[in-house]
mmCIF file of C-alpha atoms and ligand atoms in Angstrom:
data_model
loop_
_atom_site.group_PDB
_atom_site.id
_atom_site.type_symbol
_atom_site.label_atom_id
_atom_site.label_comp_id
_atom_site.label_asym_id
_atom_site.label_seq_id
_atom_site.Cartn_x
_atom_site.Cartn_y
_atom_site.Cartn_z
ATOM 1 C CA MET A 14 140.755 119.363 16.015
ATOM 2 C CA SER A 15 138.395 119.921 18.910
ATOM 3 C CA MET A 16 139.252 120.316 22.557
ATOM 4 C CA ASP A 17 137.200 119.429 25.581
ATOM 5 C CA ASN A 18 136.963 121.244 28.872
ATOM 6 C CA GLN A 19 139.618 119.065 30.426
ATOM 7 C CA THR A 20 142.084 120.173 27.791
ATOM 8 C CA LEU A 21 141.133 123.773 28.513
ATOM 9 C CA ALA A 22 141.786 123.186 32.203
ATOM 10 C CA GLU A 23 145.155 121.598 31.410
ATOM 11 C CA CYS A 24 146.088 124.495 29.198
ATOM 12 C CA LEU A 25 145.353 126.939 32.021
ATOM 13 C CA THR A 26 147.166 124.784 34.576
ATOM 14 C CA ASP A 27 150.226 124.597 32.330
ATOM 15 C CA LEU A 28 150.515 128.379 32.132
ATOM 16 C CA PRO A 29 153.501 129.409 34.283
ATOM 17 C CA GLU A 30 152.833 131.470 37.419
ATOM 18 C CA SER A 31 154.615 134.451 35.855
ATOM 19 C CA PRO A 32 154.066 134.059 32.119
ATOM 20 C CA THR A 33 156.306 135.697 29.579
ATOM 21 C CA ALA A 34 155.021 137.117 26.302
ATOM 22 C CA SER A 35 156.082 133.906 24.620
ATOM 23 C CA ASP A 36 154.134 131.838 27.215
ATOM 24 C CA TYR A 37 151.102 133.995 26.482
ATOM 25 C CA ARG A 38 151.438 133.456 22.761
ATOM 26 C CA ASP A 39 151.794 129.698 23.211
ATOM 27 C CA ALA A 40 148.829 129.466 25.599
ATOM 28 C CA ALA A 41 146.536 131.695 23.537
ATOM 29 C CA ARG A 42 147.398 129.865 20.336
ATOM 30 C CA ALA A 43 146.923 126.503 22.056
ATOM 31 C CA LEU A 44 143.402 127.659 22.941
ATOM 32 C CA LEU A 45 142.494 128.581 19.362
ATOM 33 C CA PRO A 46 140.884 125.196 18.530
ATOM 34 C CA TYR A 47 138.984 125.269 21.828
ATOM 35 C CA MET A 48 137.692 128.770 21.172
ATOM 36 C CA GLU A 49 136.674 127.933 17.642
ATOM 37 C CA THR A 50 134.761 124.819 18.635
ATOM 38 C CA ASN A 51 133.481 125.467 22.139
ATOM 39 C CA VAL A 52 132.983 129.189 22.668
ATOM 40 C CA PRO A 53 129.582 130.364 21.413
ATOM 41 C CA PRO A 54 129.179 133.739 19.716
ATOM 42 C CA MET A 55 127.586 136.590 21.633
ATOM 43 C CA GLY A 56 123.871 137.141 21.104
ATOM 44 C CA GLU A 57 122.933 133.701 19.871
ATOM 45 C CA GLY A 58 121.469 132.230 23.023
ATOM 46 C CA GLN A 59 124.621 131.188 24.851
ATOM 47 C CA SER A 60 126.273 134.504 25.609
ATOM 48 C CA LEU A 61 126.669 133.599 29.261
ATOM 49 C CA ASP A 62 128.858 130.609 28.356
ATOM 50 C CA ARG A 63 131.169 132.920 26.466
ATOM 51 C CA LEU A 64 131.366 135.329 29.406
ATOM 52 C CA ARG A 65 131.997 132.427 31.774
ATOM 53 C CA LEU A 66 134.928 131.265 29.669
ATOM 54 C CA LEU A 67 136.439 134.745 29.874
ATOM 55 C CA SER A 68 135.840 134.939 33.630
ATOM 56 C CA GLY A 69 137.394 131.514 34.049
ATOM 57 C CA VAL A 70 140.522 132.440 32.131
ATOM 58 C CA ALA A 71 140.785 135.739 34.049
ATOM 59 C CA HIS A 72 140.408 133.836 37.310
ATOM 60 C CA ARG A 73 143.590 132.014 36.312
ATOM 61 C CA ASP A 74 145.470 134.896 34.673
ATOM 62 C CA LEU A 75 144.320 138.381 33.700
ATOM 63 C CA GLY A 76 146.987 138.819 31.021
ATOM 64 C CA LEU A 77 145.874 135.719 29.155
ATOM 65 C CA ALA A 78 142.243 136.825 29.527
ATOM 66 C CA ARG A 79 143.096 140.233 28.020
ATOM 67 C CA LEU A 80 144.522 138.499 24.946
ATOM 68 C CA ILE A 81 141.702 135.953 24.651
ATOM 69 C CA GLU A 82 139.111 138.690 25.035
ATOM 70 C CA GLY A 83 140.672 140.612 22.144
ATOM 71 C CA HIS A 84 140.787 137.506 19.964
ATOM 72 C CA LEU A 85 137.151 136.596 20.622
ATOM 73 C CA ASP A 86 136.022 140.169 20.003
ATOM 74 C CA ALA A 87 137.967 140.372 16.736
ATOM 75 C CA THR A 88 136.692 137.046 15.402
ATOM 76 C CA GLN A 89 133.111 137.981 16.342
ATOM 77 C CA ILE A 90 133.507 141.293 14.491
ATOM 78 C CA LEU A 91 134.801 139.482 11.394
ATOM 79 C CA ARG A 92 131.849 137.119 11.563
ATOM 80 C CA GLU A 93 129.430 140.066 11.758
ATOM 81 C CA ALA A 94 131.147 141.608 8.748
ATOM 82 C CA GLY A 95 130.704 138.398 6.776
ATOM 83 C CA CYS A 96 134.466 137.785 6.699
ATOM 84 C CA THR A 97 136.122 134.516 7.655
ATOM 85 C CA ALA A 98 138.684 134.613 10.445
ATOM 86 C CA GLU A 99 141.724 132.429 9.834
ATOM 87 C CA SER A 100 141.299 129.608 12.321
ATOM 88 C CA ASP A 101 145.007 129.183 13.072
ATOM 89 C CA LYS A 102 145.625 132.876 13.720
ATOM 90 C CA LEU A 103 145.510 134.775 16.999
ATOM 91 C CA TYR A 104 143.817 138.155 16.566
ATOM 92 C CA GLY A 105 143.895 141.473 18.412
ATOM 93 C CA ILE A 106 141.515 144.414 18.155
ATOM 94 C CA TRP A 107 143.024 147.862 18.454
ATOM 95 C CA ALA A 108 140.587 150.760 18.458
ATOM 96 C CA SER A 109 142.079 153.115 21.010
ATOM 97 C CA GLY A 110 142.013 156.748 19.918
ATOM 98 C CA GLY A 111 143.104 160.051 21.465
ATOM 99 C CA PRO A 112 146.115 162.218 20.724
ATOM 100 C CA ALA A 113 148.580 159.296 20.750
ATOM 101 C CA ASP A 114 146.713 157.679 17.861
ATOM 102 C CA THR A 115 148.196 159.056 14.655
ATOM 103 C CA THR A 116 147.120 156.283 12.280
ATOM 104 C CA ASP A 117 145.735 157.287 8.907
ATOM 105 C CA ILE A 118 145.234 155.822 5.458
ATOM 106 C CA THR A 119 147.021 157.565 2.627
ATOM 107 C CA GLY A 120 146.714 156.941 -1.112
ATOM 108 C CA CYS A 121 143.903 155.159 -2.854
ATOM 109 C CA ALA A 122 142.922 151.551 -2.182
ATOM 110 C CA GLY A 123 141.411 151.170 -5.610
ATOM 111 C CA GLY A 124 144.582 152.272 -7.391
ATOM 112 C CA ASP A 125 146.204 149.965 -9.916
ATOM 113 C CA GLN A 126 148.948 148.661 -7.701
ATOM 114 C CA GLY A 127 146.983 149.369 -4.527
ATOM 115 C CA SER A 128 148.637 152.637 -3.566
ATOM 116 C CA ALA A 129 146.823 152.817 -0.201
ATOM 117 C CA ARG A 130 149.117 152.794 2.815
ATOM 118 C CA LEU A 131 148.620 152.693 6.570
ATOM 119 C CA THR A 132 150.816 155.152 8.451
ATOM 120 C CA GLY A 133 151.169 156.376 12.025
ATOM 121 C CA ALA A 134 151.124 154.937 15.543
ATOM 122 C CA LYS A 135 148.294 153.157 17.361
ATOM 123 C CA PRO A 136 148.498 153.144 21.203
ATOM 124 C CA PHE A 137 147.279 150.444 23.602
ATOM 125 C CA CYS A 138 147.782 147.467 21.280
ATOM 126 C CA SER A 139 147.465 144.444 23.570
ATOM 127 C CA GLY A 140 149.514 141.567 22.215
ATOM 128 C CA SER A 141 151.246 143.915 19.768
ATOM 129 C CA ASP A 142 154.002 141.501 18.784
ATOM 130 C CA ILE A 143 152.169 138.434 20.115
ATOM 131 C CA VAL A 144 149.143 138.267 17.798
ATOM 132 C CA ASP A 145 149.183 137.065 14.198
ATOM 133 C CA ARG A 146 146.616 139.503 12.876
ATOM 134 C CA ALA A 147 144.892 142.615 14.200
ATOM 135 C CA LEU A 148 141.749 144.566 13.498
ATOM 136 C CA LEU A 149 142.658 148.208 13.682
ATOM 137 C CA TYR A 150 140.345 151.218 13.598
ATOM 138 C CA VAL A 151 141.647 154.228 11.682
ATOM 139 C CA TYR A 152 139.744 157.279 12.949
ATOM 140 C CA PRO A 153 140.424 159.825 10.171
ATOM 141 C CA ALA A 154 139.256 157.316 7.538
ATOM 142 C CA GLU A 155 136.561 155.893 9.902
ATOM 143 C CA GLN A 156 137.642 152.478 8.661
ATOM 144 C CA LEU A 157 138.296 149.143 10.353
ATOM 145 C CA LEU A 158 141.209 147.206 8.850
ATOM 146 C CA ASP A 159 142.342 143.598 9.196
ATOM 147 C CA VAL A 160 146.139 143.537 9.046
ATOM 148 C CA ASP A 161 148.643 140.715 8.991
ATOM 149 C CA MET A 162 151.179 141.376 11.755
ATOM 150 C CA ARG A 163 153.529 138.549 10.867
ATOM 151 C CA GLY A 164 153.475 138.271 7.104
ATOM 152 C CA ALA A 165 156.718 138.497 5.157
ATOM 153 C CA GLY A 166 155.941 141.983 3.885
ATOM 154 C CA SER A 167 154.524 143.249 7.179
ATOM 155 C CA ARG A 168 157.466 143.226 9.536
ATOM 156 C CA GLU A 169 159.521 145.764 7.644
ATOM 157 C CA CYS A 170 156.617 148.244 7.802
ATOM 158 C CA LEU A 171 156.063 147.791 11.535
ATOM 159 C CA SER A 172 157.814 148.891 14.688
ATOM 160 C CA PHE A 173 156.880 148.516 18.336
ATOM 161 C CA GLU A 174 157.252 151.254 20.942
ATOM 162 C CA ALA A 175 157.742 149.178 24.068
ATOM 163 C CA GLY A 176 159.374 151.771 26.312
ATOM 164 C CA GLN A 177 156.219 153.799 26.897
ATOM 165 C CA TRP A 178 154.627 151.099 29.097
ATOM 166 C CA ARG A 179 155.817 151.866 32.650
ATOM 167 C CA SER A 180 153.559 149.615 34.695
ATOM 168 C CA ALA A 181 154.487 146.123 35.871
ATOM 169 C CA ALA A 182 150.838 145.202 35.281
ATOM 170 C CA PHE A 183 150.249 143.467 31.950
ATOM 171 C CA VAL A 184 153.881 144.056 31.060
ATOM 172 C CA GLU A 185 154.142 140.679 29.312
ATOM 173 C CA THR A 186 151.016 141.258 27.206
ATOM 174 C CA HIS A 187 153.103 143.795 25.297
ATOM 175 C CA THR A 188 150.365 146.410 25.194
ATOM 176 C CA TRP A 189 152.646 148.646 23.211
ATOM 177 C CA SER A 190 152.159 151.313 20.585
ATOM 178 C CA VAL A 191 152.525 149.942 17.077
ATOM 179 C CA ARG A 192 153.922 152.226 14.392
ATOM 180 C CA PHE A 193 153.001 151.554 10.766
ATOM 181 C CA GLU A 194 155.135 153.004 8.028
ATOM 182 C CA ASP A 195 153.784 152.794 4.505
ATOM 183 C CA PHE A 196 152.102 149.518 5.407
ATOM 184 C CA PRO A 197 150.516 148.426 2.097
ATOM 185 C CA LEU A 198 146.749 147.999 2.031
ATOM 186 C CA THR A 199 144.341 146.451 -0.427
ATOM 187 C CA GLU A 200 140.560 146.324 -0.474
ATOM 188 C CA GLU A 201 140.868 142.977 1.305
ATOM 189 C CA ASN A 202 142.192 144.707 4.406
ATOM 190 C CA ARG A 203 138.950 146.645 4.845
ATOM 191 C CA VAL A 204 136.356 145.233 7.238
ATOM 192 C CA GLY A 205 132.927 146.799 6.685
ATOM 193 C CA GLY A 206 132.413 150.251 5.231
ATOM 194 C CA PRO A 207 133.322 153.575 6.832
ATOM 195 C CA GLN A 208 131.940 153.871 10.403
ATOM 196 C CA TRP A 209 130.593 150.298 10.268
ATOM 197 C CA TYR A 210 132.671 149.286 13.286
ATOM 198 C CA PHE A 211 130.957 151.696 15.681
ATOM 199 C CA HIS A 212 127.469 151.559 14.180
ATOM 200 C CA ARG A 213 126.990 147.791 13.856
ATOM 201 C CA PRO A 214 124.490 146.326 16.367
ATOM 202 C CA GLY A 215 127.178 143.964 17.614
ATOM 203 C CA PHE A 216 129.207 146.846 19.050
ATOM 204 C CA CYS A 217 127.234 146.553 22.303
ATOM 205 C CA LEU A 218 127.647 142.778 22.426
ATOM 206 C CA GLY A 219 131.392 143.070 22.934
ATOM 207 C CA ALA A 220 131.025 145.491 25.839
ATOM 208 C CA LEU A 221 130.345 142.806 28.433
ATOM 209 C CA ALA A 222 133.500 140.818 27.726
ATOM 210 C CA PRO A 223 135.965 143.085 29.580
ATOM 211 C CA ALA A 224 133.551 143.167 32.534
ATOM 212 C CA ALA A 225 133.532 139.356 32.584
ATOM 213 C CA CYS A 226 137.340 139.452 32.774
ATOM 214 C CA TRP A 227 137.292 142.019 35.587
ATOM 215 C CA ALA A 228 134.838 139.832 37.501
ATOM 216 C CA GLY A 229 136.995 136.737 36.985
ATOM 217 C CA GLY A 230 140.100 138.580 38.211
ATOM 218 C CA ALA A 231 138.318 139.773 41.351
ATOM 219 C CA THR A 232 136.921 136.297 41.988
ATOM 220 C CA GLY A 233 140.467 134.914 41.831
ATOM 221 C CA LEU A 234 141.461 137.363 44.538
ATOM 222 C CA VAL A 235 138.509 136.379 46.724
ATOM 223 C CA ASP A 236 139.276 132.699 46.234
ATOM 224 C CA SER A 237 142.847 133.247 47.342
ATOM 225 C CA LEU A 238 141.426 134.734 50.548
ATOM 226 C CA ARG A 239 139.097 131.771 50.983
ATOM 227 C CA GLN A 240 142.099 129.435 51.032
ATOM 228 C CA ARG A 241 143.543 131.186 54.081
ATOM 229 C CA LYS A 242 142.793 130.842 57.742
ATOM 230 C CA LEU A 243 140.965 133.983 58.757
ATOM 231 C CA ASN A 244 142.424 135.668 61.822
ATOM 232 C CA ASP A 245 139.524 137.621 63.208
ATOM 233 C CA GLY A 246 135.960 138.818 62.855
ATOM 234 C CA HIS A 247 136.996 141.712 60.640
ATOM 235 C CA ALA A 248 138.476 139.281 58.128
ATOM 236 C CA ARG A 249 135.281 137.210 58.211
ATOM 237 C CA ALA A 250 133.153 140.323 57.681
ATOM 238 C CA HIS A 251 135.259 141.327 54.675
ATOM 239 C CA LEU A 252 135.048 137.800 53.270
ATOM 240 C CA GLY A 253 131.258 137.858 53.551
ATOM 241 C CA ALA A 254 131.089 141.189 51.746
ATOM 242 C CA MET A 255 133.500 140.048 49.033
ATOM 243 C CA VAL A 256 131.624 136.824 48.312
ATOM 244 C CA SER A 257 128.446 138.894 48.130
ATOM 245 C CA SER A 258 130.196 141.050 45.492
ATOM 246 C CA VAL A 259 131.198 137.957 43.528
ATOM 247 C CA CYS A 260 127.600 136.680 43.534
ATOM 248 C CA SER A 261 126.194 140.018 42.427
ATOM 249 C CA MET A 262 128.767 140.294 39.620
ATOM 250 C CA ASN A 263 127.710 136.870 38.350
ATOM 251 C CA ALA A 264 124.029 137.842 38.543
ATOM 252 C CA MET A 265 124.725 141.009 36.551
ATOM 253 C CA LEU A 266 126.686 139.115 33.912
ATOM 254 C CA ARG A 267 123.794 136.692 33.554
ATOM 255 C CA TRP A 268 121.319 139.572 33.255
ATOM 256 C CA GLY A 269 123.503 141.288 30.656
ATOM 257 C CA ALA A 270 123.915 138.059 28.670
ATOM 258 C CA ASP A 271 120.129 137.572 28.712
ATOM 259 C CA GLN A 272 119.635 141.088 27.310
ATOM 260 C CA MET A 273 122.092 140.401 24.495
ATOM 261 C CA ASP A 274 120.560 137.025 23.630
ATOM 262 C CA ALA A 275 117.023 138.438 23.638
ATOM 263 C CA ASP A 276 117.774 141.277 21.236
ATOM 264 C CA PRO A 277 121.105 140.749 19.422
ATOM 265 C CA ASN A 278 120.251 143.265 16.701
ATOM 266 C CA ASN A 279 119.521 145.891 19.336
ATOM 267 C CA THR A 280 116.133 146.695 17.865
ATOM 268 C CA SER A 281 115.044 147.994 21.277
ATOM 269 C CA GLY A 282 118.082 150.292 21.470
ATOM 270 C CA THR A 283 118.636 149.173 25.064
ATOM 271 C CA LEU A 284 121.776 147.085 24.673
ATOM 272 C CA PHE A 285 124.248 149.894 25.206
ATOM 273 C CA PRO A 286 122.668 151.230 28.409
ATOM 274 C CA SER A 287 122.309 147.621 29.581
ATOM 275 C CA ALA A 288 126.018 147.043 28.975
ATOM 276 C CA LEU A 289 126.857 150.288 30.793
ATOM 277 C CA LEU A 290 124.792 149.147 33.784
ATOM 278 C CA VAL A 291 126.605 145.837 33.958
ATOM 279 C CA ARG A 292 130.039 147.354 33.440
ATOM 280 C CA HIS A 293 129.461 149.980 36.117
ATOM 281 C CA HIS A 294 128.249 147.449 38.634
ATOM 282 C CA ILE A 295 131.195 145.146 38.022
ATOM 283 C CA GLU A 296 133.752 147.938 38.102
ATOM 284 C CA ARG A 297 132.367 149.033 41.487
ATOM 285 C CA ALA A 298 132.269 145.461 42.820
ATOM 286 C CA CYS A 299 135.894 144.896 41.729
ATOM 287 C CA THR A 300 136.909 148.147 43.405
ATOM 288 C CA GLU A 301 135.240 146.961 46.590
ATOM 289 C CA VAL A 302 136.981 143.583 46.407
ATOM 290 C CA LEU A 303 140.359 145.245 45.859
ATOM 291 C CA ASP A 304 139.756 147.576 48.783
ATOM 292 C CA ARG A 305 138.496 144.876 51.140
ATOM 293 C CA PHE A 306 141.265 142.452 50.178
ATOM 294 C CA GLY A 307 143.839 145.030 51.266
ATOM 295 C CA ARG A 308 141.942 145.909 54.432
ATOM 296 C CA THR A 309 141.743 142.200 55.319
ATOM 297 C CA LEU A 310 145.343 141.168 54.736
ATOM 298 C CA GLY A 311 147.332 144.388 54.913
ATOM 299 C CA PRO A 312 150.307 145.093 52.662
ATOM 300 C CA ARG A 313 151.924 141.639 52.555
ATOM 301 C CA PRO A 314 150.114 140.179 49.518
ATOM 302 C CA PHE A 315 150.727 143.449 47.665
ATOM 303 C CA ALA A 316 154.433 143.339 48.432
ATOM 304 C CA PHE A 317 155.518 139.726 48.841
ATOM 305 C CA GLU A 318 153.080 137.465 46.979
ATOM 306 C CA GLU A 319 153.990 137.451 43.335
ATOM 307 C CA SER A 320 150.737 136.244 41.849
ATOM 308 C CA ASN A 321 148.505 138.334 44.124
ATOM 309 C CA ALA A 322 150.663 141.443 43.681
ATOM 310 C CA ARG A 323 150.379 141.030 39.921
ATOM 311 C CA ARG A 324 146.659 140.285 40.021
ATOM 312 C CA ILE A 325 145.981 143.349 42.177
ATOM 313 C CA ALA A 326 148.036 145.608 39.892
ATOM 314 C CA GLU A 327 146.431 144.182 36.746
ATOM 315 C CA LEU A 328 142.860 144.308 38.019
ATOM 316 C CA THR A 329 143.392 147.878 39.230
ATOM 317 C CA LEU A 330 144.583 148.854 35.758
ATOM 318 C CA TYR A 331 142.110 146.713 33.788
ATOM 319 C CA ILE A 332 138.995 148.219 35.398
ATOM 320 C CA ARG A 333 140.209 151.632 34.260
ATOM 321 C CA GLN A 334 139.052 150.572 30.805
ATOM 322 C CA CYS A 335 135.591 151.596 31.949
ATOM 323 C CA HIS A 336 134.990 155.253 31.272
ATOM 324 C CA ALA A 337 133.806 155.916 34.820
ATOM 325 C CA GLU A 338 131.591 159.003 35.159
ATOM 326 C CA ARG A 339 131.648 159.591 31.396
ATOM 327 C CA ASP A 340 129.781 156.285 31.017
ATOM 328 C CA LEU A 341 127.490 157.071 33.933
ATOM 329 C CA GLU A 342 126.612 160.433 32.405
ATOM 330 C CA GLU A 343 125.638 158.654 29.191
ATOM 331 C CA LEU A 344 123.606 156.127 31.161
ATOM 332 C CA GLY A 345 121.882 158.866 33.157
ATOM 333 C CA GLY A 346 121.089 160.769 29.953
ATOM 334 C CA TYR A 347 119.499 157.639 28.503
ATOM 335 C CA LEU A 348 117.481 157.047 31.685
ATOM 336 C CA GLU A 349 116.225 160.620 31.594
ATOM 337 C CA LYS A 350 114.870 160.099 28.083
ATOM 338 C CA HIS A 351 113.562 156.564 28.717
ATOM 339 C CA PRO A 352 111.776 156.520 32.070
ATOM 340 C CA GLN A 353 110.628 152.909 31.572
ATOM 341 C CA PHE A 354 114.150 151.527 31.211
ATOM 342 C CA CYS A 355 114.937 149.541 34.362
ATOM 343 C CA SER A 356 112.145 151.312 36.239
ATOM 344 C CA SER A 357 111.654 149.958 39.740
ATOM 345 C CA SER A 358 108.172 148.540 39.070
ATOM 346 C CA LEU A 359 109.500 146.439 36.203
ATOM 347 C CA MET A 360 112.606 145.405 38.085
ATOM 348 C CA LEU A 361 110.451 143.774 40.759
ATOM 349 C CA SER A 362 110.043 140.823 38.413
ATOM 350 C CA PHE A 363 113.829 140.352 38.242
ATOM 351 C CA PRO A 364 115.376 137.993 37.094
ATOM 352 C CA PHE A 365 112.750 137.403 34.377
ATOM 353 C CA TYR A 366 112.774 141.070 33.545
ATOM 354 C CA ARG A 367 114.113 142.232 30.187
ATOM 355 C CA ALA A 368 115.214 145.830 29.670
ATOM 356 C CA ASP A 369 112.960 146.372 26.637
ATOM 357 C CA THR A 370 109.754 145.053 28.221
HETATM 358 C C1 FAD B 706 145.553 146.939 30.118
HETATM 359 C C2 FAD B 706 144.903 147.638 28.983
HETATM 360 C C3 FAD B 706 144.913 147.046 27.742
HETATM 361 C C4 FAD B 706 144.315 147.685 26.657
HETATM 362 N N1 FAD B 706 144.324 147.049 25.453
HETATM 363 C C5 FAD B 706 143.664 147.606 24.417
HETATM 364 C C6 FAD B 706 143.574 146.942 23.159
HETATM 365 O O1 FAD B 706 144.101 145.845 22.937
HETATM 366 N N2 FAD B 706 142.880 147.543 22.174
HETATM 367 C C7 FAD B 706 142.288 148.766 22.354
HETATM 368 O O2 FAD B 706 141.654 149.254 21.439
HETATM 369 N N3 FAD B 706 142.376 149.426 23.513
HETATM 370 C C8 FAD B 706 143.039 148.880 24.549
HETATM 371 N N4 FAD B 706 143.117 149.561 25.728
HETATM 372 C C9 FAD B 706 142.704 150.982 25.760
HETATM 373 C C10 FAD B 706 141.288 151.252 26.168
HETATM 374 O O3 FAD B 706 140.377 150.544 25.434
HETATM 375 C C11 FAD B 706 141.038 152.749 26.057
HETATM 376 O O4 FAD B 706 141.513 153.246 24.859
HETATM 377 C C12 FAD B 706 141.707 153.423 27.208
HETATM 378 O O5 FAD B 706 141.130 152.916 28.375
HETATM 379 C C13 FAD B 706 141.565 154.933 27.164
HETATM 380 O O6 FAD B 706 140.241 155.274 26.953
HETATM 381 P P1 FAD B 706 139.831 156.727 26.629
HETATM 382 O O7 FAD B 706 140.847 157.364 25.756
HETATM 383 O O8 FAD B 706 138.427 156.683 26.139
HETATM 384 O O9 FAD B 706 139.942 157.440 28.011
HETATM 385 P P2 FAD B 706 138.851 157.547 29.176
HETATM 386 O O10 FAD B 706 139.233 156.561 30.234
HETATM 387 O O11 FAD B 706 137.452 157.522 28.715
HETATM 388 O O12 FAD B 706 139.104 159.009 29.648
HETATM 389 C C14 FAD B 706 140.303 159.454 30.171
HETATM 390 C C15 FAD B 706 140.138 160.971 30.342
HETATM 391 O O13 FAD B 706 141.243 161.483 31.037
HETATM 392 C C16 FAD B 706 141.825 162.514 30.293
HETATM 393 N N5 FAD B 706 143.263 162.492 30.533
HETATM 394 C C17 FAD B 706 144.086 161.417 30.448
HETATM 395 N N6 FAD B 706 145.346 161.764 30.729
HETATM 396 C C18 FAD B 706 145.320 163.092 31.053
HETATM 397 C C19 FAD B 706 146.297 164.032 31.458
HETATM 398 N N7 FAD B 706 147.590 163.702 31.561
HETATM 399 N N8 FAD B 706 145.890 165.290 31.703
HETATM 400 C C20 FAD B 706 144.592 165.654 31.577
HETATM 401 N N9 FAD B 706 143.621 164.814 31.190
HETATM 402 C C21 FAD B 706 143.973 163.559 30.918
HETATM 403 C C22 FAD B 706 141.475 162.197 28.842
HETATM 404 O O14 FAD B 706 141.517 163.314 28.025
HETATM 405 C C23 FAD B 706 140.054 161.663 28.988
HETATM 406 O O15 FAD B 706 139.117 162.698 29.045
HETATM 407 C C24 FAD B 706 143.710 148.958 26.828
HETATM 408 C C25 FAD B 706 143.685 149.559 28.095
HETATM 409 C C26 FAD B 706 144.270 148.913 29.171
HETATM 410 C C27 FAD B 706 144.225 149.585 30.496
#
């Protein structure tokens, strides 16, 4: 079954103003045929269309965008690994590490009865009990797994730690910790070899997708301002600055998409710094939009307007997925070693400029 853009628009319009987890599951699953048929992969010449879809969904609802972004990333990863994603399944991708991540693989996958087991808790699992399947990175084993979250044998080996999430933002995306207890694994659960997930060229391709969602969320905020009657010159000045931010975010997404399409295998080695550039710019532009929106309208939308209050809280949290100065330090280190990358003389030919030229 294929879906056209009108059906996509209807699907987004039908999403309730304050979606529940079950609304999110229904909407994301309803979009599966559309995503399979209409959303191009990253790095194959139409990356911008993919980013636009994500921005468009985020413009409508950041929670749905967070889930769609995970699904598209997971299915792209499976494609890169030469595995087939199940077309009627909604996927998540859970790779968060740190001290709260205690996942590990015990036993031996090659054993007669498949004695390998997944144990421990994985934090920050968006759509934890919403998705059908999840790709999960196990750091001690350096292995990406594809696990069935709803199969008959799965549920008894899974539990969800919902109480740790204290923010109202994204509360219905159920970004919970998932605990696995003796979750049985076979060779079929493995996606790529050890470390493949981080070392594949496509790792950089997925980095623009969250930024596209951030940009879409901020654009939604700006558009809500554009529907109001502006009271004074200060409001008009802020609007001008915010629309300028929206335009520059779109230009950066286009530039980033061009980089990915021109060199999807990252032979130039410039895709990661390119993605960091785009992500930084968009994170800053979103921060400016959030700041100016509040300075324009004061506290009322934050306190009394349900959809704007939620959007502001979610965008504020979502952009924290960037690694801030840690990313900038990496970018600066790269620039130090590669003086030609984005040098000002080359940038003068923007927008035809490519980072590896
Ligand atoms: C809404 C949302 C949904 C997400 N969904 C997913 C998902 O589906 N899948 C997924 O894989 N990931 C998800 N993430 C997680 C995300 O990808 C990162 O794992 C997360 O942003 C943390 O990154 P980080 O550990 O690299 O920390 P960074 O942001 O890079 O760094 C944080 C720094 O602060 C330090 N720090 C933090 N707390 C303290 C403290 N109390 N005291 C001292 N130092 C401290 C840390 O040690 C670290 O150095 C989600 C995040 C958000 C916000």
